[in-house]
PDB file of C-alpha atoms in Angstrom:
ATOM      1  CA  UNK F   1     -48.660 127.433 144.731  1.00 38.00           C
ATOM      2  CA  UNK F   2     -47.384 130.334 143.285  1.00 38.00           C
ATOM      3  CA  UNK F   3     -47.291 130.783 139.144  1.00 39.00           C
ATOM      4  CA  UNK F   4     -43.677 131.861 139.697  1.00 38.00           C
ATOM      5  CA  UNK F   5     -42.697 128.047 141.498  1.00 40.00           C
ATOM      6  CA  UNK F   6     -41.876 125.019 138.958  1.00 42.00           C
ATOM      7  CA  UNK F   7     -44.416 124.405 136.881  1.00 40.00           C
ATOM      8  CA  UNK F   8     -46.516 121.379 138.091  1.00 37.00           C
ATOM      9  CA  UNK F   9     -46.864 117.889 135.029  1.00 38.00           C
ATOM     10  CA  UNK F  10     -50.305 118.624 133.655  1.00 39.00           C
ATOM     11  CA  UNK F  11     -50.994 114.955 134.960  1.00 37.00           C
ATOM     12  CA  UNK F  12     -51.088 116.657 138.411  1.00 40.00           C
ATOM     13  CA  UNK F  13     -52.251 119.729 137.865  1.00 42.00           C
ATOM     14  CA  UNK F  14     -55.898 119.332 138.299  1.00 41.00           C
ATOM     15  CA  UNK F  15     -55.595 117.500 141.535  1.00 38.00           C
ATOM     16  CA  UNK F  16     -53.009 120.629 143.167  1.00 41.00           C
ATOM     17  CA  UNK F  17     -55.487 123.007 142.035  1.00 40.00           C
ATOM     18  CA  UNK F  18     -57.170 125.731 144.550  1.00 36.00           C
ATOM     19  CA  UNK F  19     -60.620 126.060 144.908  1.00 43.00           C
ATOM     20  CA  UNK F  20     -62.224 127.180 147.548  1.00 52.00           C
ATOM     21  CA  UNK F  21     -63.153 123.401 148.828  1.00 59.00           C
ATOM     22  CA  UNK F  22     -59.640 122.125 147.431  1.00 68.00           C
ATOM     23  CA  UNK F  23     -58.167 121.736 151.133  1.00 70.00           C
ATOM     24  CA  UNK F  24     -61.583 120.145 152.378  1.00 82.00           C
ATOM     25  CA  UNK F  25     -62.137 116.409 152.663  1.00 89.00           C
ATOM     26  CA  UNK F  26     -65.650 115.177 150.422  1.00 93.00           C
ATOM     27  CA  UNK F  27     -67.330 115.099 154.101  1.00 93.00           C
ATOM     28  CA  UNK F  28     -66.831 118.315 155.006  1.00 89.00           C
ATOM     29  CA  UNK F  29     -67.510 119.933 151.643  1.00 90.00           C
ATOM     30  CA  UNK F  30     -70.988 117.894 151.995  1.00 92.00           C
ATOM     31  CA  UNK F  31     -71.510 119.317 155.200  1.00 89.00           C
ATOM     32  CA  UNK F  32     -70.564 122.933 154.873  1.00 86.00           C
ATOM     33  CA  UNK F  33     -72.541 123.158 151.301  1.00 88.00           C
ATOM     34  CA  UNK F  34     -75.524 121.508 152.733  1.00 91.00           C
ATOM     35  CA  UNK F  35     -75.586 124.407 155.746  1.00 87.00           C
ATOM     36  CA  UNK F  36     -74.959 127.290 152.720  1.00 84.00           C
ATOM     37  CA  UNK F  37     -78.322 126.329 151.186  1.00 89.00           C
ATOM     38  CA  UNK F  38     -79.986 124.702 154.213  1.00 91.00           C
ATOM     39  CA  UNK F  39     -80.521 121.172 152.653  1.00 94.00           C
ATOM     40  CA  UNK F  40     -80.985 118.463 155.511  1.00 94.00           C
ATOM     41  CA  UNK F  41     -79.811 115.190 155.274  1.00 94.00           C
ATOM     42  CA  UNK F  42     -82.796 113.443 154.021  1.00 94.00           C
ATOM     43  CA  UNK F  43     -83.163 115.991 151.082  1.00 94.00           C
ATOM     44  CA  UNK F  44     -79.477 114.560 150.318  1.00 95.00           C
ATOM     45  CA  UNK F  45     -80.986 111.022 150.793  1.00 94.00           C
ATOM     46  CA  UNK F  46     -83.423 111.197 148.489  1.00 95.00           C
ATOM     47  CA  UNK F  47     -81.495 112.959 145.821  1.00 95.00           C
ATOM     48  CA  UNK F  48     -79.047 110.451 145.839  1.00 95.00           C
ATOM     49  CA  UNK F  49     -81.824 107.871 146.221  1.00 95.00           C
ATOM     50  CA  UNK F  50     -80.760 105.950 149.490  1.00 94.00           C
ATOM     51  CA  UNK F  51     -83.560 104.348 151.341  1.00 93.00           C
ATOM     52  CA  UNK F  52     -82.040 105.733 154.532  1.00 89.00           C
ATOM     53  CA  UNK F  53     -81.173 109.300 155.923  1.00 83.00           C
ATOM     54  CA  UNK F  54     -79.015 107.963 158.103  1.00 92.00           C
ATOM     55  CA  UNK F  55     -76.189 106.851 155.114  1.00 94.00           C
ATOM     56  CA  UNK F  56     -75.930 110.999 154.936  1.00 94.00           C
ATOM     57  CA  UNK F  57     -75.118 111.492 158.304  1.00 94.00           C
ATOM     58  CA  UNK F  58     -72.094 108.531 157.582  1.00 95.00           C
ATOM     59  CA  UNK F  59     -70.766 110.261 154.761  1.00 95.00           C
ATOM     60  CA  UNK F  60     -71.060 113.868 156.693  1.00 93.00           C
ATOM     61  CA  UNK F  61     -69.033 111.918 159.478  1.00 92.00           C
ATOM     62  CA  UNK F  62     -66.579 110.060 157.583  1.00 91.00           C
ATOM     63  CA  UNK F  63     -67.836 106.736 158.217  1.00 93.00           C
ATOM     64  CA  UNK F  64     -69.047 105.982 154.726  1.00 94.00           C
ATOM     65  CA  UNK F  65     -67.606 107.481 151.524  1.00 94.00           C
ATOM     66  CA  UNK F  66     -69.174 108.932 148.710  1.00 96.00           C
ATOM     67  CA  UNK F  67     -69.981 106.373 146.111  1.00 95.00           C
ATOM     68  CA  UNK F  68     -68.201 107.785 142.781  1.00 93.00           C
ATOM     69  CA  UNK F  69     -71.169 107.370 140.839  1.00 94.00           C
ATOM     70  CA  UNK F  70     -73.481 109.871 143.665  1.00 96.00           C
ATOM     71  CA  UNK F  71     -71.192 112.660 142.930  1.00 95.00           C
ATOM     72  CA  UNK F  72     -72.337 114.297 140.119  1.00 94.00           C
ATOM     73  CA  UNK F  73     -76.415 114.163 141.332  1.00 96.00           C
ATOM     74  CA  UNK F  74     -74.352 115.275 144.855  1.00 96.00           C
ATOM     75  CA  UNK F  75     -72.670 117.991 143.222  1.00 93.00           C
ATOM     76  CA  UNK F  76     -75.567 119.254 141.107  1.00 93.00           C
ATOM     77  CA  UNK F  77     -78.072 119.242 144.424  1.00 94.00           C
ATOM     78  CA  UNK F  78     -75.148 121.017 146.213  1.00 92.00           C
ATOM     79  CA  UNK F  79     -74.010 123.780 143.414  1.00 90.00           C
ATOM     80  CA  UNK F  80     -70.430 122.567 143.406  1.00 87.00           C
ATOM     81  CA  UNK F  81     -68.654 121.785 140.165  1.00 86.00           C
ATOM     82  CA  UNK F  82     -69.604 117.931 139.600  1.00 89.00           C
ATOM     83  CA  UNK F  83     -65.779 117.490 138.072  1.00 86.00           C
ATOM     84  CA  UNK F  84     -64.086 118.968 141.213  1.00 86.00           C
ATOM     85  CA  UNK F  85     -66.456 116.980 143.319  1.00 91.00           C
ATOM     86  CA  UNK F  86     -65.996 113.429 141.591  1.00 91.00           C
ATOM     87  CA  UNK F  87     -62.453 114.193 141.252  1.00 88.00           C
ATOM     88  CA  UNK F  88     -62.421 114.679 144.849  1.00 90.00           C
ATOM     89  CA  UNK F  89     -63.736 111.480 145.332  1.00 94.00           C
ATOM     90  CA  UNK F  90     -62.150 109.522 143.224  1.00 91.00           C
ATOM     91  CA  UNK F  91     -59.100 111.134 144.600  1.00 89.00           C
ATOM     92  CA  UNK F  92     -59.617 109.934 148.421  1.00 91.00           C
ATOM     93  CA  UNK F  93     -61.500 106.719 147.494  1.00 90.00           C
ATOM     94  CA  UNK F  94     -59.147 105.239 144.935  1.00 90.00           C
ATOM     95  CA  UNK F  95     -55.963 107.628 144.455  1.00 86.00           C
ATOM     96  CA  UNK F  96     -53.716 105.111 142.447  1.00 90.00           C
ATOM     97  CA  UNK F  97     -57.477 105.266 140.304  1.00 89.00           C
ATOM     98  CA  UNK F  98     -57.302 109.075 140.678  1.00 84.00           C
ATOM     99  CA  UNK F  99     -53.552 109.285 140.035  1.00 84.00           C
ATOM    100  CA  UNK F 100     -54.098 107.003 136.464  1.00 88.00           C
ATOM    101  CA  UNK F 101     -57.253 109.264 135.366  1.00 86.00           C
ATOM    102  CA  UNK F 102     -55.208 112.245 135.815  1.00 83.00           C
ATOM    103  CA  UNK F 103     -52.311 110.743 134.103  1.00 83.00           C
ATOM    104  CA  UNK F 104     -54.709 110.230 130.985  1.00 87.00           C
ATOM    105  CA  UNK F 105     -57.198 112.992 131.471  1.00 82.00           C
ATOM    106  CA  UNK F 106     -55.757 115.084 132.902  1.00 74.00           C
ATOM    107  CA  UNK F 107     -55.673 118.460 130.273  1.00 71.00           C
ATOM    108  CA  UNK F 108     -58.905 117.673 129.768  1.00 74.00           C
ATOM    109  CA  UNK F 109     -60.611 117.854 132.974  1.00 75.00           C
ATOM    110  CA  UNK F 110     -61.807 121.076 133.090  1.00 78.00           C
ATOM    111  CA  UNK F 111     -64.422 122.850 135.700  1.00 76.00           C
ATOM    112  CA  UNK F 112     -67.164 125.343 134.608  1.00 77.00           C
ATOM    113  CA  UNK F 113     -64.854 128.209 136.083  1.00 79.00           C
ATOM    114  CA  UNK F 114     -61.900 127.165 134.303  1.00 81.00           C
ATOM    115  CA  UNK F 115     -64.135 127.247 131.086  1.00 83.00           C
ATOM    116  CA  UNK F 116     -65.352 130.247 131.676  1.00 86.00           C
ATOM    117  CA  UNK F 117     -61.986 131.883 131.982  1.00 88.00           C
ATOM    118  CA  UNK F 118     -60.673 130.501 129.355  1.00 86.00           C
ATOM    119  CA  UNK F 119     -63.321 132.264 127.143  1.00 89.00           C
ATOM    120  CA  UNK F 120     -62.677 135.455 129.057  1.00 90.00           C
ATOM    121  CA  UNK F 121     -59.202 134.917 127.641  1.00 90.00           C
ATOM    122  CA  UNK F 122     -60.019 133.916 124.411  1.00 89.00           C
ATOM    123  CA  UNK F 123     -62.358 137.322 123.531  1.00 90.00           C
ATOM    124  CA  UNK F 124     -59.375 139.273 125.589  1.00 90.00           C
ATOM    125  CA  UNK F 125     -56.856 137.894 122.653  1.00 89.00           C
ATOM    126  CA  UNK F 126     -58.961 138.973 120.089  1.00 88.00           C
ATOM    127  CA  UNK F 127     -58.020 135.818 118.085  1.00 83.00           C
ATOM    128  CA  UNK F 128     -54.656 135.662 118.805  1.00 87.00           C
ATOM    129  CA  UNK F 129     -52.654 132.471 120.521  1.00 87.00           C
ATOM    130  CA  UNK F 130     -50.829 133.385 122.453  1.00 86.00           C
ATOM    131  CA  UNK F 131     -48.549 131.077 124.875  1.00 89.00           C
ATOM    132  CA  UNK F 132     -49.564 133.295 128.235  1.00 90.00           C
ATOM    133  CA  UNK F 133     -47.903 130.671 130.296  1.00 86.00           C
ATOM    134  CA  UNK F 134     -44.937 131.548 128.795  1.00 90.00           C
ATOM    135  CA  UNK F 135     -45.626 135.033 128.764  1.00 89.00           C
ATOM    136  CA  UNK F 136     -43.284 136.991 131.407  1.00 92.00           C
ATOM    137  CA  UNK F 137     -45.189 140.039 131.092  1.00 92.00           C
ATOM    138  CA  UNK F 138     -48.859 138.157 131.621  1.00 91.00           C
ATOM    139  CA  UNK F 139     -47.160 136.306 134.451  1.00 91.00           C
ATOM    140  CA  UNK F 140     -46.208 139.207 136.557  1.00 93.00           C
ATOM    141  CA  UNK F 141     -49.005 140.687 135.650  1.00 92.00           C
ATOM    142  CA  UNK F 142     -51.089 138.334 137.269  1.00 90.00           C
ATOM    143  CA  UNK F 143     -49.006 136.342 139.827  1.00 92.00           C
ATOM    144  CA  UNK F 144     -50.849 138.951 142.450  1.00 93.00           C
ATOM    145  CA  UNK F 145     -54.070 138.641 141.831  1.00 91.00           C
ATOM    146  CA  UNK F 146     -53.897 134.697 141.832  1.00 90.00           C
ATOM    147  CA  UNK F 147     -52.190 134.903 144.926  1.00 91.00           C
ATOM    148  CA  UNK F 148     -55.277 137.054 146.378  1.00 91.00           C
ATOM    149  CA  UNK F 149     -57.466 135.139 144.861  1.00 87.00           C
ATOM    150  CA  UNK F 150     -56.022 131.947 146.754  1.00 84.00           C
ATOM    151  CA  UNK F 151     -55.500 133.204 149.615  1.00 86.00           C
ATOM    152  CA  UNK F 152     -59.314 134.591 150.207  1.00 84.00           C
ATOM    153  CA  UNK F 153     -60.298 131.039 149.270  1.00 79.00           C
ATOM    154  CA  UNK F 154     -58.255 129.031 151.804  1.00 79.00           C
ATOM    155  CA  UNK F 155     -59.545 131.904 154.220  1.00 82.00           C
ATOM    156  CA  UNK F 156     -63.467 130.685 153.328  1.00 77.00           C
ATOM    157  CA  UNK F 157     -62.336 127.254 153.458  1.00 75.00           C
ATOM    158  CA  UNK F 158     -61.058 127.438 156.682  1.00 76.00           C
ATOM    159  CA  UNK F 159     -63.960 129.853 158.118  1.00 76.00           C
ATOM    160  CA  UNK F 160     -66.181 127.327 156.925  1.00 71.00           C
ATOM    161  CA  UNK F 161     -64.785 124.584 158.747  1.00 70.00           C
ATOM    162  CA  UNK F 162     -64.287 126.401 162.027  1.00 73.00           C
ATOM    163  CA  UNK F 163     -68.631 127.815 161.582  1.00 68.00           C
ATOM    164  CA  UNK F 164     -70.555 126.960 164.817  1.00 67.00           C
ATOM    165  CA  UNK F 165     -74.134 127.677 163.369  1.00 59.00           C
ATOM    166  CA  UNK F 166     -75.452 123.702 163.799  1.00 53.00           C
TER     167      UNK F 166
END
Protein backbone atom coordinates (compact mmCIF):
# COMPACT_ATOMS: atom_id res chain seq x y z
CA UNK A 1 0.00 0.00 0.00
CA UNK A 2 1.19 3.10 -1.07
CA UNK A 3 1.22 6.37 1.51
CA UNK A 4 -0.40 8.23 -1.40
CA UNK A 5 -3.76 5.50 -1.42
CA UNK A 6 -6.69 6.23 1.26
CA UNK A 7 -5.55 6.22 4.39
CA UNK A 8 -6.28 2.84 6.15
CA UNK A 9 -8.79 3.17 10.05
CA UNK A 10 -6.01 2.89 12.59
CA UNK A 11 -8.17 -0.20 13.78
CA UNK A 12 -6.65 -1.91 10.68
CA UNK A 13 -3.64 -0.55 10.29
CA UNK A 14 -1.44 -2.80 12.23
CA UNK A 15 -2.81 -5.91 10.68
CA UNK A 16 -2.16 -4.31 6.66
CA UNK A 17 1.20 -3.49 7.73
CA UNK A 18 4.48 -4.77 5.70
CA UNK A 19 7.08 -6.52 7.24
CA UNK A 20 9.14 -8.64 5.81
CA UNK A 21 7.06 -11.89 7.21
CA UNK A 22 3.67 -9.83 6.78
CA UNK A 23 2.60 -12.01 3.59
CA UNK A 24 3.81 -15.33 5.40
CA UNK A 25 1.45 -17.65 7.24
CA UNK A 26 2.79 -18.31 11.32
CA UNK A 27 4.08 -21.82 9.78
CA UNK A 28 6.16 -20.65 7.39
CA UNK A 29 7.61 -17.73 9.33
CA UNK A 30 8.48 -20.65 11.99
CA UNK A 31 10.07 -22.52 9.43
CA UNK A 32 12.07 -20.04 7.45
CA UNK A 33 13.36 -18.28 10.90
CA UNK A 34 14.25 -21.56 12.36
CA UNK A 35 16.59 -22.34 8.99
CA UNK A 36 18.11 -18.42 9.38
CA UNK A 37 19.59 -19.39 12.77
CA UNK A 38 19.69 -23.19 12.38
CA UNK A 39 17.37 -24.06 15.38
CA UNK A 40 15.85 -27.69 14.94
CA UNK A 41 12.64 -28.58 15.95
CA UNK A 42 13.30 -29.97 19.30
CA UNK A 43 15.25 -26.74 20.34
CA UNK A 44 11.67 -25.14 19.46
CA UNK A 45 10.11 -27.96 21.61
CA UNK A 46 11.75 -27.36 24.48
CA UNK A 47 11.59 -23.63 24.41
CA UNK A 48 8.09 -23.72 24.18
CA UNK A 49 8.10 -26.60 26.68
CA UNK A 50 6.15 -29.42 24.73
CA UNK A 51 6.97 -32.89 25.77
CA UNK A 52 7.15 -33.79 22.09
CA UNK A 53 9.27 -32.62 19.00
CA UNK A 54 6.95 -33.84 16.91
CA UNK A 55 4.06 -30.87 17.88
CA UNK A 56 6.92 -28.56 15.94
CA UNK A 57 6.93 -30.38 12.95
CA UNK A 58 2.67 -29.88 13.11
CA UNK A 59 2.88 -26.34 13.50
CA UNK A 60 5.84 -26.09 10.67
CA UNK A 61 3.20 -28.11 8.52
CA UNK A 62 0.07 -26.49 9.30
CA UNK A 63 -1.49 -29.19 11.11
CA UNK A 64 -1.43 -27.61 14.54
CA UNK A 65 -1.48 -23.86 15.23
CA UNK A 66 0.48 -21.84 17.37
CA UNK A 67 -1.01 -21.61 20.78
CA UNK A 68 -1.37 -17.64 21.41
CA UNK A 69 0.22 -17.86 24.61
CA UNK A 70 3.78 -19.77 22.81
CA UNK A 71 4.25 -16.76 20.74
CA UNK A 72 6.06 -14.46 22.55
CA UNK A 73 8.79 -17.35 24.08
CA UNK A 74 8.42 -18.37 19.99
CA UNK A 75 9.18 -15.04 18.90
CA UNK A 76 11.94 -14.26 21.40
CA UNK A 77 13.82 -17.87 20.54
CA UNK A 78 13.25 -16.90 16.85
CA UNK A 79 14.35 -12.95 16.85
CA UNK A 80 11.04 -11.84 15.40
CA UNK A 81 9.08 -9.03 16.99
CA UNK A 82 6.86 -10.98 19.69
CA UNK A 83 3.86 -8.26 18.79
CA UNK A 84 3.99 -9.00 15.00
CA UNK A 85 4.25 -12.65 15.81
CA UNK A 86 1.23 -12.93 18.38
CA UNK A 87 -0.62 -10.62 16.26
CA UNK A 88 -0.08 -12.97 13.56
CA UNK A 89 -1.52 -15.53 15.44
CA UNK A 90 -4.15 -14.22 16.90
CA UNK A 91 -4.94 -12.96 13.50
CA UNK A 92 -5.26 -16.58 11.73
CA UNK A 93 -6.40 -18.39 14.91
CA UNK A 94 -9.23 -16.15 16.02
CA UNK A 95 -9.65 -13.10 13.46
CA UNK A 96 -13.13 -11.81 14.73
CA UNK A 97 -10.60 -11.98 18.24
CA UNK A 98 -7.90 -10.28 16.13
CA UNK A 99 -10.31 -7.92 14.36
CA UNK A 100 -11.83 -6.72 18.17
CA UNK A 101 -8.10 -6.30 19.65
CA UNK A 102 -7.26 -4.18 16.82
CA UNK A 103 -10.42 -2.30 17.06
CA UNK A 104 -9.36 -1.43 20.78
CA UNK A 105 -5.62 -1.60 20.57
CA UNK A 106 -4.97 -0.92 17.81
CA UNK A 107 -2.70 2.70 18.00
CA UNK A 108 -1.13 1.14 20.53
CA UNK A 109 0.35 -1.92 19.21
CA UNK A 110 3.53 -0.97 18.31
CA UNK A 111 6.75 -3.24 17.17
CA UNK A 112 10.37 -2.52 18.31
CA UNK A 113 11.00 -1.07 14.68
CA UNK A 114 8.14 1.12 14.72
CA UNK A 115 9.52 2.43 18.14
CA UNK A 116 12.58 2.90 17.03
CA UNK A 117 11.53 5.10 14.17
CA UNK A 118 9.48 6.95 15.88
CA UNK A 119 12.43 8.16 18.07
CA UNK A 120 14.46 8.66 14.92
CA UNK A 121 11.63 11.08 14.18
CA UNK A 122 11.26 12.54 17.32
CA UNK A 123 15.29 13.75 17.66
CA UNK A 124 14.83 14.65 13.67
CA UNK A 125 11.95 17.30 14.90
CA UNK A 126 14.01 18.69 17.35
CA UNK A 127 10.94 19.03 19.65
CA UNK A 128 8.60 20.03 17.34
CA UNK A 129 5.00 18.16 16.51
CA UNK A 130 4.55 18.08 13.74
CA UNK A 131 1.45 16.27 11.86
CA UNK A 132 3.97 14.45 9.10
CA UNK A 133 1.03 12.44 7.97
CA UNK A 134 -0.41 15.38 6.93
CA UNK A 135 2.61 16.80 5.72
CA UNK A 136 2.63 16.97 1.69
CA UNK A 137 6.14 17.80 1.57
CA UNK A 138 7.26 14.73 4.14
CA UNK A 139 4.92 12.57 2.10
CA UNK A 140 6.53 12.94 -1.22
CA UNK A 141 9.45 12.99 0.29
CA UNK A 142 9.22 9.66 1.44
CA UNK A 143 6.50 7.81 -0.56
CA UNK A 144 9.82 6.32 -2.53
CA UNK A 145 11.73 5.08 -0.15
CA UNK A 146 8.71 3.20 1.57
CA UNK A 147 7.89 1.87 -1.60
CA UNK A 148 11.64 0.41 -1.86
CA UNK A 149 11.62 -0.48 1.30
CA UNK A 150 8.41 -2.75 0.67
CA UNK A 151 9.14 -3.95 -2.17
CA UNK A 152 12.77 -5.51 -1.07
CA UNK A 153 10.77 -7.06 1.77
CA UNK A 154 8.06 -8.92 -0.19
CA UNK A 155 11.19 -9.87 -2.45
CA UNK A 156 12.89 -11.70 0.93
CA UNK A 157 9.61 -12.95 1.79
CA UNK A 158 9.07 -14.59 -1.22
CA UNK A 159 12.89 -15.82 -1.69
CA UNK A 160 12.46 -17.26 1.54
CA UNK A 161 9.60 -19.28 0.78
CA UNK A 162 10.79 -20.52 -2.59
CA UNK A 163 14.74 -21.57 -0.49
CA UNK A 164 15.60 -25.26 -1.24
CA UNK A 165 18.46 -25.57 1.44
CA UNK A 166 16.45 -28.48 3.72
Amino acid sequence: MSMSEDKVPTALSFRLRDHRFTALPVKDILKTRMKDLGIKNVDLQKALDYPMPNVIAMIKSGGMKLPAGKAVIAAKLLEVDPVFLLAKVVAESDPSLWDAISEVMGEHLITANELDLLKLVREGLDGHDVNLAESPEFIQAITPALNAIVERQNELARAALNRNDD
